[in-house]
C-alpha positions as a Markdown table, in Angstrom:
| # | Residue | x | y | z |
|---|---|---|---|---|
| 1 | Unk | -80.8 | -84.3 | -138.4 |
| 2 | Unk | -80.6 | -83.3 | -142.2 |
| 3 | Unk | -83.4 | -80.7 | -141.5 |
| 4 | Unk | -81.1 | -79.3 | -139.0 |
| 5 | Unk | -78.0 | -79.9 | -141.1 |
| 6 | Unk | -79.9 | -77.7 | -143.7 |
| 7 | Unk | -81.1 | -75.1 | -141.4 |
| 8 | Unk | -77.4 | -74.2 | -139.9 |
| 9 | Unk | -76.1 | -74.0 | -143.6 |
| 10 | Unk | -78.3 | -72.2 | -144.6 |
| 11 | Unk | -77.3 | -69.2 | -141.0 |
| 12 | Unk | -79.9 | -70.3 | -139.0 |
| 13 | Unk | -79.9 | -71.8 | -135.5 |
| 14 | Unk | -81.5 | -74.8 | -134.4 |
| 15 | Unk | -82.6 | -76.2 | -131.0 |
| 16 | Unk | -80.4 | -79.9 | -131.0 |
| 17 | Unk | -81.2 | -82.9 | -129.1 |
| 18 | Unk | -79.6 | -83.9 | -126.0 |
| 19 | Unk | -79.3 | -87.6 | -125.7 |
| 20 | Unk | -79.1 | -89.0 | -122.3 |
| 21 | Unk | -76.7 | -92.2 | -122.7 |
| 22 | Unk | -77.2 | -93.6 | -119.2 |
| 23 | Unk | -80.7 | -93.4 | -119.9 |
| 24 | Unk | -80.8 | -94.7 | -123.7 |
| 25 | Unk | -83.1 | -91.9 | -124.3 |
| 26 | Unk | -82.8 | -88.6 | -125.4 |
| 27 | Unk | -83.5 | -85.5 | -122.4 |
| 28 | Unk | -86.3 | -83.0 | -122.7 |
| 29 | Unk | -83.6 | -80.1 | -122.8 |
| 30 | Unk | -82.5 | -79.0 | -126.1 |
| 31 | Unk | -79.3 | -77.2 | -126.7 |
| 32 | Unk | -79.6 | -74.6 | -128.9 |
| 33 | Unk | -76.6 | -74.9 | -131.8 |
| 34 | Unk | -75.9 | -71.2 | -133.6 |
| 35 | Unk | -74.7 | -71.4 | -137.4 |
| 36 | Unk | -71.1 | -70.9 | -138.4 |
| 37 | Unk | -69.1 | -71.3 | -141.3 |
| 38 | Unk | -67.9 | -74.2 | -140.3 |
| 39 | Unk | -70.6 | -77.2 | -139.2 |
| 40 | Unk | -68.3 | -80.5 | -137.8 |
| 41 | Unk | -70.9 | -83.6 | -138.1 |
| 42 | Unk | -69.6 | -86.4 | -136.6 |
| 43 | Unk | -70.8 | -89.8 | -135.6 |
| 44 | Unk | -70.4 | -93.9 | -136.1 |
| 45 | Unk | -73.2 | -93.9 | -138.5 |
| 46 | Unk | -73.4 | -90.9 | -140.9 |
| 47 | Unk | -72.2 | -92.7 | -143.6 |
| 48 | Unk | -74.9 | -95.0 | -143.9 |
| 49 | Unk | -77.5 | -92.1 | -144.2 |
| 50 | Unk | -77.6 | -91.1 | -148.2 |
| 51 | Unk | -79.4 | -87.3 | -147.6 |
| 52 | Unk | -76.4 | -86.9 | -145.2 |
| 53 | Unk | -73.5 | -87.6 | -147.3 |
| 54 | Unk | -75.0 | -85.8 | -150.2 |
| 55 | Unk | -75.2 | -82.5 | -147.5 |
| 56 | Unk | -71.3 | -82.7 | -147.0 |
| 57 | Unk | -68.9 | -80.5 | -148.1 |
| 58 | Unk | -66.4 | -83.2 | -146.9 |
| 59 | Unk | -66.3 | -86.2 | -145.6 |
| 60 | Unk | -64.1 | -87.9 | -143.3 |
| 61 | Unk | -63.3 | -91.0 | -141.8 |
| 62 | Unk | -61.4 | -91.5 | -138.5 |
| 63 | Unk | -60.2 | -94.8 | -138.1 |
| 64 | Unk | -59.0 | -96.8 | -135.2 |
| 65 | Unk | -57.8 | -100.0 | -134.3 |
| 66 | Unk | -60.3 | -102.3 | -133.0 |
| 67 | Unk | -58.3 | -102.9 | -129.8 |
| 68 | Unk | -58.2 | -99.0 | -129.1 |
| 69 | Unk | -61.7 | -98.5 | -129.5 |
| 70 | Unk | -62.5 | -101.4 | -127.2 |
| 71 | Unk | -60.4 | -99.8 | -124.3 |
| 72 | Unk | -62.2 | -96.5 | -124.7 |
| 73 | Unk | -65.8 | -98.0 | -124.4 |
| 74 | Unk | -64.5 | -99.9 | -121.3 |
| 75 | Unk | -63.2 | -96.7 | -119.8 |
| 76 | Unk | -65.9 | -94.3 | -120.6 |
| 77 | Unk | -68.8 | -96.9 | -120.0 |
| 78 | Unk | -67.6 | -97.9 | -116.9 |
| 79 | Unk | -66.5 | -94.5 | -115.6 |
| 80 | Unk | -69.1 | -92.1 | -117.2 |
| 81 | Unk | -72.2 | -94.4 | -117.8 |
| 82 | Unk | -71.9 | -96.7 | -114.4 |
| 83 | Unk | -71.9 | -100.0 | -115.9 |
| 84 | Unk | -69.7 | -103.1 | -115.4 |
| 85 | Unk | -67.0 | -105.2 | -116.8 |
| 86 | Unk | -68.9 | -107.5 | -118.1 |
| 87 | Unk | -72.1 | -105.5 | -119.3 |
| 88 | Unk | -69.4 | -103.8 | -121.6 |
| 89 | Unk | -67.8 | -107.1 | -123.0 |
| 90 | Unk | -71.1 | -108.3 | -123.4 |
| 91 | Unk | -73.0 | -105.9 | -124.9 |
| 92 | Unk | -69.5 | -105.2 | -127.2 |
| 93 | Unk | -69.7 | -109.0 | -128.2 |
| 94 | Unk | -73.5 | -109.4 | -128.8 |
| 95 | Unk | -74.4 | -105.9 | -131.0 |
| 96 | Unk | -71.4 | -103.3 | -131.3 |
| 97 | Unk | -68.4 | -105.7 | -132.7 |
| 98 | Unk | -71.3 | -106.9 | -135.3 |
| 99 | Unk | -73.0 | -103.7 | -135.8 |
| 100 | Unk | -69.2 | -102.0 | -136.9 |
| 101 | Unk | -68.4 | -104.6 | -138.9 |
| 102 | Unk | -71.9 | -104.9 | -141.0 |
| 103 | Unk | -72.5 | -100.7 | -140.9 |
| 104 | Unk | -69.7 | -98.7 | -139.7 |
| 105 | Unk | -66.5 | -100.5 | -141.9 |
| 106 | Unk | -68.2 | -100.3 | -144.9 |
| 107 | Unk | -69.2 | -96.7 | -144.5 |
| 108 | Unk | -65.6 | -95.9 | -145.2 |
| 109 | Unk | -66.2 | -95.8 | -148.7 |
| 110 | Unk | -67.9 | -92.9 | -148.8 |
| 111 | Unk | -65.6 | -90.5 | -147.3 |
| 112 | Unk | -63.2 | -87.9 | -149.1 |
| 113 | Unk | -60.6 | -89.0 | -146.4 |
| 114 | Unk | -59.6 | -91.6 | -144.0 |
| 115 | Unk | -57.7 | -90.9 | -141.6 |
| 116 | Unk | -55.4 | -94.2 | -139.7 |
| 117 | Unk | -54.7 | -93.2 | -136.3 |
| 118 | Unk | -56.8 | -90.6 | -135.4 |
| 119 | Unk | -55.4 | -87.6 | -133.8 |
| 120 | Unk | -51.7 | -88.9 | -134.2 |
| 121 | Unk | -51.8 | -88.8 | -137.5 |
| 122 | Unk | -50.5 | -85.6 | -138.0 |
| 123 | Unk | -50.0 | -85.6 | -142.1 |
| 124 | Unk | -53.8 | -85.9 | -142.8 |
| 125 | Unk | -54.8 | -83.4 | -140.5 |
| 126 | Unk | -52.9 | -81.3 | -141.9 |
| 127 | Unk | -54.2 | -81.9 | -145.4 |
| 128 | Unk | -57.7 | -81.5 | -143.9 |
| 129 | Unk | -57.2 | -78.6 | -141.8 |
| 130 | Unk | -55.6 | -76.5 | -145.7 |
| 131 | Unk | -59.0 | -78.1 | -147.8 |
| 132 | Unk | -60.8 | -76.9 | -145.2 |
| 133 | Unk | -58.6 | -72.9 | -145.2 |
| 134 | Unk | -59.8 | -73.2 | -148.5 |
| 135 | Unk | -63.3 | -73.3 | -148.6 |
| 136 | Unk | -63.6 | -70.4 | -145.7 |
């Protein structure tokens, strides 16, 4: 990922990954990503990757309420990935409740910007969307 972060800042295009979630395993298709001015990184864990973080223009952390974000796995594992109830709960319990709380929550540290509420949160998207009017 970093030699690919490096590669699109630097105008080039690179041929990404697709990971297969159903599957746990990534697909033997590639997508091919172009370079632009502006490169949106996003994901649960990039914070805990040093190389990434020092690649960043700007860094920001989305934050939601741990009741939200267990809705939205329900939903989407259920309805997008095929698996039950109580595969969900169970696999929310035993390794992605821990896993947040040990990698993801402390992450926040190292971000520019948190931002409470996601989407809704109008003020700091605001304030990201002029930094960012800046730097292009």
């Amino acid at each position: 990922m970093f030699e690919h972060l490096e590669m699109l800042k630097d105008g080039k295009s690179i041929e990404k990954p697709i990971y297969d979630f159903a599957l746990h395993n990534r697909k033997k298709e590639k997508e091919i990503v172009e370079a632009k001015p502006i490169i949106i990184l996003e994901g649960i864990l990039i914070f805990n990757e040093v190389n990434l973080i020092d690649i960043m223009d700007i860094k920001v952390f989305v934050d939601t309420d741990a009741d939200v974000r267990i809705i939205r796995r329900i939903k989407r594992d259920m309805l997008e990935r095929g698996r039950s109830l109580d595969s969900v709960i169970d696999q929310y319990l035993s390794t992605v409740r821990p896993s947040h709380l040990q990698f993801v929550e402390p992450s926040k540290r190292y971000a520019d910007l948190i931002i409470p509420e996601g989407g809704e949160n109008e003020v700091a998207i605001d304030i990201l969307y002029q930094k960012i009017k800046s730097l292009v």
